[in-house]
Structures are given as structure tokens and as C-alpha cells.
Coordinates of C-alpha atoms and ligand atoms in Angstrom, one line a residue:
M4 CA 51.1 -78.3 -1.6
P5 CA 49.6 -81.5 -1.3
D6 CA 49.2 -82.6 -4.8
A7 CA 52.9 -81.7 -6.0
D8 CA 54.7 -85.2 -6.0
D9 CA 58.2 -86.0 -4.4
T10 CA 60.6 -84.7 -6.9
H11 CA 58.7 -81.1 -7.0
E12 CA 58.2 -81.0 -3.4
L13 CA 62.3 -81.8 -2.5
F14 CA 63.1 -79.2 -5.6
R15 CA 61.1 -76.5 -4.0
K16 CA 63.0 -77.3 -0.6
S17 CA 66.5 -76.7 -2.9
C18 CA 65.2 -73.5 -4.1
L19 CA 64.4 -72.5 -0.7
R20 CA 67.9 -73.6 0.9
F21 CA 69.3 -71.4 -2.1
A22 CA 67.4 -68.5 -1.2
E23 CA 68.4 -68.6 2.6
E24 CA 71.9 -69.5 1.9
K25 CA 72.8 -67.2 -1.0
I26 CA 70.4 -64.6 -1.5
I27 CA 69.0 -63.4 2.0
P28 CA 72.0 -62.4 3.1
H29 CA 72.5 -60.1 0.9
V30 CA 68.9 -58.9 -0.3
I31 CA 68.7 -55.9 1.3
E32 CA 72.0 -54.5 -0.3
W33 CA 70.9 -56.0 -3.7
E34 CA 67.4 -54.2 -3.5
E35 CA 69.0 -50.9 -2.6
A36 CA 71.8 -51.1 -5.5
G37 CA 69.1 -52.4 -8.0
E38 CA 70.6 -55.0 -9.2
F39 CA 72.0 -58.6 -7.8
P40 CA 75.5 -59.6 -8.8
R41 CA 76.1 -61.5 -12.3
E42 CA 77.7 -64.5 -10.3
L43 CA 74.4 -65.4 -9.0
Y44 CA 72.9 -66.8 -12.5
N45 CA 76.4 -69.1 -12.0
E46 CA 75.8 -70.1 -8.5
A47 CA 72.1 -70.8 -9.2
A48 CA 73.1 -73.1 -12.7
K49 CA 75.9 -75.0 -10.2
D50 CA 72.8 -75.3 -7.6
G51 CA 70.4 -76.7 -10.4
V52 CA 68.1 -74.2 -9.5
L53 CA 68.3 -71.8 -12.7
A54 CA 66.9 -73.9 -15.7
A55 CA 64.9 -76.6 -13.9
S56 CA 62.6 -77.0 -16.8
I57 CA 64.9 -77.0 -19.8
P58 CA 65.7 -80.6 -21.1
E59 CA 69.1 -81.9 -20.0
E60 CA 70.7 -82.4 -23.2
Y61 CA 70.5 -78.3 -23.5
G62 CA 71.9 -78.1 -20.4
G63 CA 68.9 -77.9 -17.9
G64 CA 67.3 -79.7 -15.2
G65 CA 65.4 -81.8 -17.4
G66 CA 62.4 -81.1 -15.1
D67 CA 58.8 -80.3 -16.4
M68 CA 56.9 -77.2 -15.9
L69 CA 55.6 -77.6 -12.5
H70 CA 59.1 -77.7 -11.3
S71 CA 59.9 -74.2 -12.8
L72 CA 56.5 -72.9 -11.0
V73 CA 57.6 -74.4 -7.4
R74 CA 60.8 -72.7 -8.0
T75 CA 58.9 -69.4 -7.5
E76 CA 57.4 -70.8 -4.3
G77 CA 61.0 -71.9 -3.2
L78 CA 62.4 -68.5 -4.1
L79 CA 60.3 -65.9 -2.9
P80 CA 60.7 -66.3 0.7
C81 CA 63.7 -64.6 -0.6
G82 CA 61.7 -61.3 0.0
S83 CA 62.9 -60.1 -3.6
T84 CA 60.5 -60.6 -6.4
G85 CA 63.2 -58.6 -8.4
V86 CA 65.8 -61.4 -7.8
V87 CA 63.8 -64.1 -8.7
A88 CA 62.4 -62.3 -11.9
G89 CA 65.8 -61.8 -13.0
L90 CA 67.0 -65.1 -12.4
G91 CA 63.9 -66.1 -14.2
S92 CA 63.8 -64.1 -17.4
L93 CA 65.3 -67.5 -19.2
G94 CA 62.1 -68.8 -18.5
I95 CA 60.4 -66.6 -20.8
A96 CA 63.4 -65.8 -23.5
L97 CA 64.0 -69.2 -24.0
P98 CA 60.6 -70.8 -24.7
P99 CA 60.5 -69.7 -28.1
V100 CA 63.9 -71.0 -29.1
M101 CA 62.6 -74.6 -27.7
I102 CA 59.3 -73.9 -29.6
L103 CA 60.8 -72.8 -32.9
G104 CA 64.5 -73.4 -33.2
T105 CA 66.5 -75.5 -35.1
E106 CA 68.6 -78.2 -33.3
E107 CA 71.3 -76.3 -34.2
Q108 CA 69.9 -73.2 -32.9
K109 CA 68.9 -74.8 -29.6
K110 CA 72.3 -76.5 -29.1
R111 CA 74.0 -72.7 -29.5
F112 CA 71.3 -70.5 -28.0
I113 CA 70.0 -72.4 -24.6
P114 CA 73.1 -74.3 -23.2
P115 CA 75.2 -71.3 -22.2
V116 CA 72.4 -69.7 -20.3
C117 CA 71.8 -72.8 -18.5
R118 CA 75.0 -72.4 -17.4
G119 CA 74.4 -69.5 -16.2
E120 CA 76.9 -67.8 -18.7
K121 CA 74.7 -65.5 -20.6
V122 CA 71.6 -63.9 -19.8
A123 CA 68.6 -64.2 -21.8
A124 CA 65.8 -61.8 -22.2
L125 CA 62.4 -61.6 -24.1
A126 CA 61.7 -58.5 -25.7
I127 CA 57.7 -58.1 -27.0
T128 CA 56.7 -54.8 -25.5
E129 CA 57.3 -51.6 -27.2
P130 CA 56.9 -47.9 -26.5
G131 CA 53.8 -47.6 -28.5
T132 CA 52.2 -51.3 -28.1
G133 CA 51.7 -53.6 -25.1
S134 CA 48.4 -54.9 -24.4
D135 CA 48.0 -55.4 -28.4
V136 CA 51.1 -57.5 -28.8
A137 CA 50.2 -58.2 -32.6
G138 CA 50.5 -54.1 -33.1
V139 CA 54.3 -54.4 -32.4
T140 CA 56.4 -52.3 -35.5
T141 CA 60.1 -53.4 -34.7
R142 CA 60.7 -54.0 -38.3
A143 CA 62.8 -56.6 -39.6
K144 CA 63.8 -56.0 -43.3
K145 CA 65.0 -59.0 -45.4
D146 CA 68.4 -58.0 -47.1
G147 CA 70.5 -61.0 -49.1
D148 CA 71.0 -63.7 -46.2
D149 CA 70.6 -61.1 -43.1
Y150 CA 67.8 -59.1 -42.0
V151 CA 67.7 -55.6 -40.9
I152 CA 66.1 -54.8 -37.3
S153 CA 65.0 -51.7 -36.5
G154 CA 62.6 -50.2 -33.7
S155 CA 62.5 -50.3 -30.1
K156 CA 61.2 -52.2 -26.9
L157 CA 60.3 -51.4 -23.3
F158 CA 60.1 -52.8 -20.1
I159 CA 62.6 -55.6 -20.9
T160 CA 63.3 -57.9 -17.9
S161 CA 67.1 -58.3 -17.7
G162 CA 67.5 -56.3 -20.6
V163 CA 70.2 -54.1 -19.3
R164 CA 72.7 -57.1 -19.1
A165 CA 71.5 -59.6 -21.3
D166 CA 73.3 -61.5 -23.8
Q167 CA 71.0 -62.2 -26.0
V168 CA 67.4 -61.3 -26.6
T169 CA 64.5 -63.0 -28.2
V170 CA 63.0 -60.0 -30.2
L171 CA 59.6 -60.2 -31.7
T172 CA 59.3 -58.3 -35.0
R173 CA 57.5 -57.7 -37.7
T174 CA 58.4 -59.1 -41.3
S175 CA 54.9 -58.5 -43.2
E176 CA 51.8 -55.8 -42.9
D177 CA 49.4 -59.2 -41.8
K178 CA 49.0 -58.5 -38.2
H179 CA 49.0 -61.9 -36.8
S180 CA 50.9 -63.9 -39.7
G181 CA 53.4 -60.9 -39.8
L182 CA 55.4 -61.7 -36.7
T183 CA 58.9 -63.4 -36.2
F184 CA 61.4 -63.7 -33.8
F185 CA 65.0 -63.3 -33.9
I186 CA 67.7 -63.6 -31.4
V187 CA 69.7 -60.5 -31.4
E188 CA 73.0 -60.6 -29.5
K189 CA 75.0 -58.3 -27.3
G190 CA 77.6 -56.7 -29.7
M191 CA 75.5 -56.6 -32.7
K192 CA 76.1 -53.1 -34.3
G193 CA 73.2 -50.8 -33.5
Y194 CA 71.9 -52.9 -30.9
S195 CA 71.8 -50.9 -27.5
V196 CA 70.1 -50.3 -24.4
S197 CA 68.9 -46.9 -24.1
R198 CA 67.9 -46.6 -20.3
A199 CA 67.5 -48.7 -17.7
L200 CA 63.9 -48.2 -15.7
K201 CA 63.2 -46.6 -12.0
K202 CA 60.2 -49.0 -11.0
T203 CA 58.1 -48.8 -7.9
G204 CA 59.3 -52.8 -7.4
W205 CA 61.0 -55.6 -8.8
W206 CA 64.2 -53.0 -7.8
A207 CA 66.8 -55.6 -8.2
S208 CA 65.7 -56.8 -11.2
D209 CA 67.3 -54.6 -14.1
T210 CA 64.5 -53.4 -16.7
A211 CA 65.3 -52.0 -19.9
E212 CA 64.6 -50.0 -22.8
L213 CA 66.5 -51.2 -26.1
A214 CA 67.0 -49.5 -29.5
F215 CA 67.7 -51.7 -32.6
D216 CA 69.0 -49.4 -35.1
E217 CA 69.6 -51.3 -38.3
V218 CA 70.9 -54.0 -36.7
R219 CA 72.2 -56.6 -39.4
V220 CA 71.1 -60.4 -37.8
P221 CA 72.2 -63.2 -39.9
K222 CA 69.1 -65.6 -40.9
E223 CA 70.6 -68.2 -38.7
N224 CA 69.0 -66.1 -35.5
R225 CA 65.6 -66.3 -37.1
L226 CA 63.6 -68.5 -35.0
G227 CA 61.2 -70.7 -37.3
N228 CA 59.9 -69.6 -40.5
E229 CA 58.7 -65.8 -41.4
G230 CA 55.2 -65.3 -39.8
S231 CA 55.7 -68.1 -37.4
G232 CA 56.1 -65.9 -34.0
F233 CA 52.3 -65.4 -33.0
V234 CA 51.7 -68.8 -32.4
A235 CA 54.6 -69.5 -30.3
L236 CA 54.1 -66.4 -28.6
M237 CA 50.6 -67.5 -27.4
Q238 CA 52.4 -70.3 -26.0
N239 CA 54.6 -68.6 -24.4
F240 CA 52.2 -66.4 -22.6
Q241 CA 50.8 -69.4 -21.1
G242 CA 53.8 -70.4 -19.0
E243 CA 54.5 -66.9 -18.4
R244 CA 50.9 -66.1 -16.7
L245 CA 51.3 -69.5 -14.6
G246 CA 54.4 -68.1 -13.4
L247 CA 53.0 -64.7 -12.2
A248 CA 50.2 -66.6 -10.7
F249 CA 52.5 -68.8 -8.5
M250 CA 54.5 -65.6 -7.7
G251 CA 51.0 -64.0 -6.6
H252 CA 49.8 -66.6 -4.2
A253 CA 53.5 -67.4 -3.3
T254 CA 54.0 -63.4 -2.3
A255 CA 50.7 -63.9 -0.7
E256 CA 52.0 -66.7 1.5
V257 CA 55.1 -65.1 2.6
V258 CA 53.8 -62.2 3.7
L259 CA 50.7 -64.2 5.5
E260 CA 53.7 -65.9 7.4
D261 CA 55.3 -62.6 8.6
A262 CA 52.1 -61.1 9.6
I263 CA 51.1 -63.8 11.6
A264 CA 54.5 -64.0 13.3
Y265 CA 54.4 -60.3 14.0
S266 CA 50.9 -60.3 15.6
K267 CA 52.0 -62.4 18.1
E268 CA 55.4 -60.5 18.8
R269 CA 53.8 -57.1 18.8
S270 CA 51.8 -55.7 21.5
A271 CA 49.6 -52.7 21.9
F272 CA 47.4 -51.9 25.0
G273 CA 48.6 -54.6 27.3
R274 CA 48.4 -57.6 25.1
P275 CA 49.6 -59.0 21.5
I276 CA 47.8 -57.7 18.5
A277 CA 46.9 -60.8 17.5
G278 CA 44.6 -60.6 20.6
F279 CA 42.4 -58.3 19.2
Q280 CA 39.4 -60.2 17.3
V281 CA 40.0 -57.9 14.2
T282 CA 43.4 -58.9 13.5
R283 CA 42.8 -62.6 14.3
H284 CA 40.0 -62.3 11.5
K285 CA 41.8 -60.1 9.0
L286 CA 44.5 -63.4 9.4
A287 CA 41.8 -65.7 8.7
T288 CA 40.5 -64.1 5.8
M289 CA 43.7 -63.8 4.2
A290 CA 44.7 -67.4 4.8
T291 CA 41.7 -68.3 3.2
K292 CA 42.5 -66.6 0.1
V293 CA 45.8 -67.9 0.1
L294 CA 44.3 -71.4 0.2
A295 CA 42.1 -70.3 -2.6
A296 CA 44.7 -68.8 -5.2
K297 CA 47.4 -71.7 -4.4
T298 CA 44.7 -74.5 -4.9
L299 CA 43.6 -72.8 -8.0
N300 CA 47.0 -72.6 -9.7
H301 CA 48.3 -75.9 -8.5
S302 CA 44.9 -77.5 -10.2
V303 CA 45.3 -75.4 -13.3
A304 CA 49.3 -76.4 -13.4
R305 CA 48.6 -80.2 -13.2
R306 CA 46.1 -79.9 -15.5
V307 CA 48.3 -78.1 -17.9
L308 CA 51.2 -80.4 -17.2
A309 CA 48.7 -83.2 -17.9
G310 CA 48.4 -82.1 -21.5
E311 CA 45.4 -79.6 -21.7
Y312 CA 45.6 -76.4 -23.4
L313 CA 44.1 -74.1 -20.9
V314 CA 43.8 -70.4 -21.8
T315 CA 40.8 -69.4 -20.0
E316 CA 41.7 -70.7 -16.8
T317 CA 45.2 -70.0 -16.9
S318 CA 43.7 -66.3 -17.2
M319 CA 41.7 -66.8 -14.5
A320 CA 44.6 -68.3 -11.8
K321 CA 46.5 -65.0 -12.9
N322 CA 44.0 -62.6 -12.1
F323 CA 42.6 -64.3 -9.0
A324 CA 46.4 -64.7 -8.0
A325 CA 47.3 -61.1 -8.7
Q326 CA 44.2 -60.2 -7.0
V327 CA 44.7 -61.8 -3.8
A328 CA 48.3 -60.8 -3.8
Q329 CA 47.3 -57.1 -3.7
E330 CA 44.8 -57.7 -0.8
V331 CA 46.9 -59.8 1.4
C332 CA 49.9 -57.7 0.9
Y333 CA 47.5 -54.6 1.8
E334 CA 46.6 -56.6 4.9
A335 CA 49.8 -57.3 6.1
V336 CA 51.1 -53.8 5.7
Q337 CA 48.2 -52.7 8.0
I338 CA 49.1 -55.4 10.5
F339 CA 52.8 -54.2 10.6
G340 CA 51.9 -50.7 11.4
G341 CA 54.8 -48.3 10.7
M342 CA 57.2 -51.0 10.1
G343 CA 55.5 -52.3 7.4
Y344 CA 56.3 -48.9 5.9
C345 CA 59.6 -49.4 6.1
R346 CA 61.8 -50.8 3.7
E347 CA 64.1 -53.6 6.0
T348 CA 60.6 -55.7 6.1
R349 CA 59.5 -58.3 3.8
V350 CA 55.9 -57.1 3.7
E351 CA 57.0 -53.7 2.5
R352 CA 59.3 -54.8 -0.1
L353 CA 56.6 -57.5 -1.6
S354 CA 53.6 -55.2 -1.3
R355 CA 55.3 -52.7 -4.0
D356 CA 56.7 -55.8 -5.9
A357 CA 52.8 -57.6 -6.1
R358 CA 51.9 -54.3 -8.1
L359 CA 53.2 -56.0 -11.1
L360 CA 51.1 -58.5 -11.0
P361 CA 47.9 -57.2 -12.5
I362 CA 50.0 -55.4 -15.2
G363 CA 53.0 -57.8 -16.4
G364 CA 52.2 -60.7 -18.9
G365 CA 49.1 -59.2 -19.9
T366 CA 47.0 -56.9 -17.7
S367 CA 43.8 -58.0 -15.7
E368 CA 41.6 -56.4 -18.2
I369 CA 43.2 -58.2 -21.1
M370 CA 43.0 -61.4 -18.9
N371 CA 38.9 -60.7 -18.3
E372 CA 38.8 -60.3 -22.4
I373 CA 40.2 -63.8 -22.9
I374 CA 37.9 -65.3 -19.7
A375 CA 34.9 -63.9 -21.5
K376 CA 35.8 -64.8 -24.7
G377 CA 36.1 -68.3 -23.4
L378 CA 32.9 -68.0 -21.7
G379 CA 31.2 -67.3 -25.2
L380 CA 30.9 -63.7 -24.7
Ligands
FAD424 C1 58.4 -54.7 -14.3 C2 57.9 -55.1 -15.6 C3 58.6 -55.8 -16.5 C4 57.9 -56.4 -17.5 N1 59.0 -57.5 -18.3 C5 58.8 -57.6 -19.8 C6 59.5 -58.2 -20.4 O1 60.4 -58.9 -19.9 N2 59.1 -58.1 -21.7 C7 58.2 -57.7 -22.5 O2 58.4 -58.1 -23.7 N3 57.4 -56.9 -21.3 C8 57.6 -56.9 -20.3 N4 56.7 -56.0 -19.9 C9 55.7 -55.3 -20.4 C10 54.3 -55.9 -19.8 O3 54.1 -56.9 -20.6 C11 53.4 -54.6 -20.3 O4 53.9 -53.5 -19.4 C12 51.7 -55.1 -20.0 O5 51.5 -56.1 -21.3 C13 51.0 -54.0 -20.4 O6 51.3 -53.4 -21.5 P1 51.4 -51.8 -21.3 O7 52.0 -51.1 -20.1 O8 52.1 -50.8 -22.9 O9 49.7 -50.9 -21.3 P2 48.7 -50.5 -22.3 O10 48.7 -51.9 -23.2 O11 49.0 -49.6 -22.8 O12 47.5 -50.8 -21.2 C14 47.1 -49.3 -20.5 C15 45.9 -49.7 -19.8 O13 45.0 -49.7 -20.7 C16 44.3 -51.3 -20.8 N5 43.8 -51.7 -21.8 C17 44.5 -51.8 -22.9 N6 43.9 -52.6 -23.9 C18 42.8 -52.9 -23.2 C19 41.3 -53.7 -23.8 N7 41.3 -54.1 -25.1 N8 40.3 -53.7 -22.8 C20 40.4 -53.0 -21.5 N9 41.4 -52.2 -21.6 C21 42.8 -52.4 -22.0 C22 45.1 -51.7 -19.7 O14 44.3 -53.1 -19.2 C23 45.9 -51.1 -18.9 O15 45.0 -51.0 -18.1 C24 57.2 -55.7 -18.3 C25 56.3 -54.5 -17.4 C26 57.2 -54.4 -16.2 C27 56.4 -53.3 -15.5

């Protein structure tokens, strides 16, 4: 993208190289297996593509928020959003530690994840509440110096193999100011993975339901004061939603590239299918939509990076890119014909993966509610 400076462009290229060398040769196998090897976290850490936006003092790459966004652009050509999302779960799990944690907690919970030694996940959604995030019922009850956590969480990315989970709990009845984050660690008594979920897409990313059966957690694992969770959650959502917006235009860009190449190779009625005006016009419209989504996303990201708090625009970017991804993936599959329905093609995999975009991180309907509020409605 023209407005990305050299460090972002260089970083996007290193991520692309990582995708080409370390992911693409195995991607179909990992998709079918429903997971990628744990060692990939270590390799990504060694190659500097795991924790780009975390400060160096905590083991990250010391980049800014745009580095983690262009990372998605660099990795997505691997053709598995599941790998990108699985490797990226620290991007939503660690910000609450960065925002609310003490120095001691940051030193304890962040560096092992940045080194790829521990996997981190974020657990907000519950079987009984998703869009209404402040409706969480997983309870943390104070008991001496500890808290006892009971409840369950659903759809947790990297939840099956997470070593530490940033969990949103209820510490008082007040809807918004009764929410508090804790770090729950693998091995704590009463904490377990109830099941791994089978999904439409994101096959290589594990997605879990988690159970908390009176898990005793020391107060040293509480992030911030009691009741500080909601504000940190809202801040975290901004990063997550921009990340999903970038996933949208990056997905659309990859399938567009494949569709253009295929339209030149594939012949019907004695000519390449790109020779039919209907195909060319389809591709022209797809390319226009990709450019519009990418331009909007980069513009919002740049302004956020400059210090603006853009809740409305971030929701617009997420919705627009999610919609563009659906439309461009649909047409790419159509251009591929039968091959677009076969798992060996990127367009097939990415078109399934893209269906998550209007759902995850806040649905399109919830984004529209936020946008309407921003319009004073
Ligand atoms: C693959 C995957 C990975 C995920 N990863 C994580 C994760 O790592 N951590 C985590 O905490 N969560 C995660 N999620 C959960 C995700 O954020 C939720 O699925 C999402 O927020 C929607 O919640 P829900 O599924 O409960 O839908 P619901 O809230 O039940 O919504 C159902 C429908 O009702 C609509 N609706 C609800 N309220 C309104 C309203 N006020 N106005 C209009 N329409 C409304 C919704 O838009 C939707 O269409 C993941 C989900 C998936 C599928």
C-alpha cells in the first residue's frame, strides 16, 4: 500500500517470505488435520513475525499497531486464515495485560508468549452471551487472597492448546463496571477444555469451549482493579476489529489474484475465459472493491496510529471489508467453476474462511449499531 512506510513494507515482505517458506508447503495437510504444529509459534518468534507490535522490553518486535496489521497482509497468501488466526491469538490475548497489568504481570505473562513457548487466548464469549459482551456470567468470587472462577466460555481461538487464557469475568452485579480480567493458566485445578469445535472455515485454528469449575486463581493473576475490565475490553476490540478488517481486504486481494491468473489460463469455447467480457467486468468490479476496502482500512489504521480513537470508522472499516471479502470470494469461486469448489484451491478455502468476518469480533449488526450511534441516531 503506498502509504505504508519502509519498515511496514519490509515487515510485510518478511511475513510473506515466512508464509511461502514455512506455511505454504504444508498448508493443505494442516487444514485437513485441523491444526498446525506448535513449533510454528517458535519458528514465527525466531523469524520475528509472531509478536511484532509488543514492546521489545517484553520480548516483542517493538513495532506499532500497523506492523501487526500488515502482518495479516503478508501471511494471508498462505491460503489458511486458520493458521493466521491461530498464530495471531496473542494479538487479542495480550493487550489486556499491556493495558491493565502491573510491571510484574507484564514480565511474567508476555515474554514466554512472544518467544513462542506459550500459547495465549482471549475468552470473552460464553454459551449464553456473545454480542452482549457485558452480559458475561462467568463469576470470579473473592475468597481470602484468591478468587474462585466458575462458568464457561465458547468459541475461543487457540483455546484447546492455550497455556494461558485472558478471561473476562463478573466480579459484581453492575453490568459494565462489574467486569474484571484474570489470567487463568493451564493446569489450574478445575480449568478444562470441554470440547474442540468443528467449523465452516478456519480449520487449522483450534476453537474451544472452556470450563471453569471453581478454579482457584491467586489475586496476582487479576489484571487491574476489580471492575476495570469493560474499558480495557472496548480498547481491545478496536485492535481486533481493525485486524479483522485487514483480514477482509487481504483475503479478497489473494482470491482476486488467483481469479485473474485462472481466467487467463482456463479456456472455454476456444478462448481463455478472460476473453469473455462478463469475466473481465467481474474482475474489474472485484479489483475496485478490493482497492476501496484496502484504502479505507489503511486510512483508518493510519489515523488510529496517529492517536485518534475512531470507534465509528473502525466499525465501518470492519463491515465494509467483511462484505467485500464475501462478494469477491463468491465471484472468485464462480470464475474457478468446479475447481473453486475443491479444497485444493485457495479460493475454496478462503471463501469458507471469509464467512467468519461478519460474525467474529462483533457482528455486522452490532457494528451498524455502533455506526448509527456515531451518526447520532
Ligand atoms: C471461529 C470463531 C472464533 C472466535 N474467537 C473468539 C475468541 O477468541 N474469543 C472470544 O471471546 N470470542 C470468539 N468468538 C466469538 C465471536 O466474537 C462471537 O461469535 C460474536 O461476537 C457473536 O456472538 P454470538 O455468536 O453469541 O452471536 P449472538 O450474539 O447470539 O448473535 C446472533 C445474531 O443476533 C444478532 N444480534 C444480536 N444482538 C443484536 C442487536 N442488538 N441488534 C441486531 N442484531 C443483533 C447478531 O448480529 C447475530 O446475527 C469467535 C467466534 C468464531 C465463530
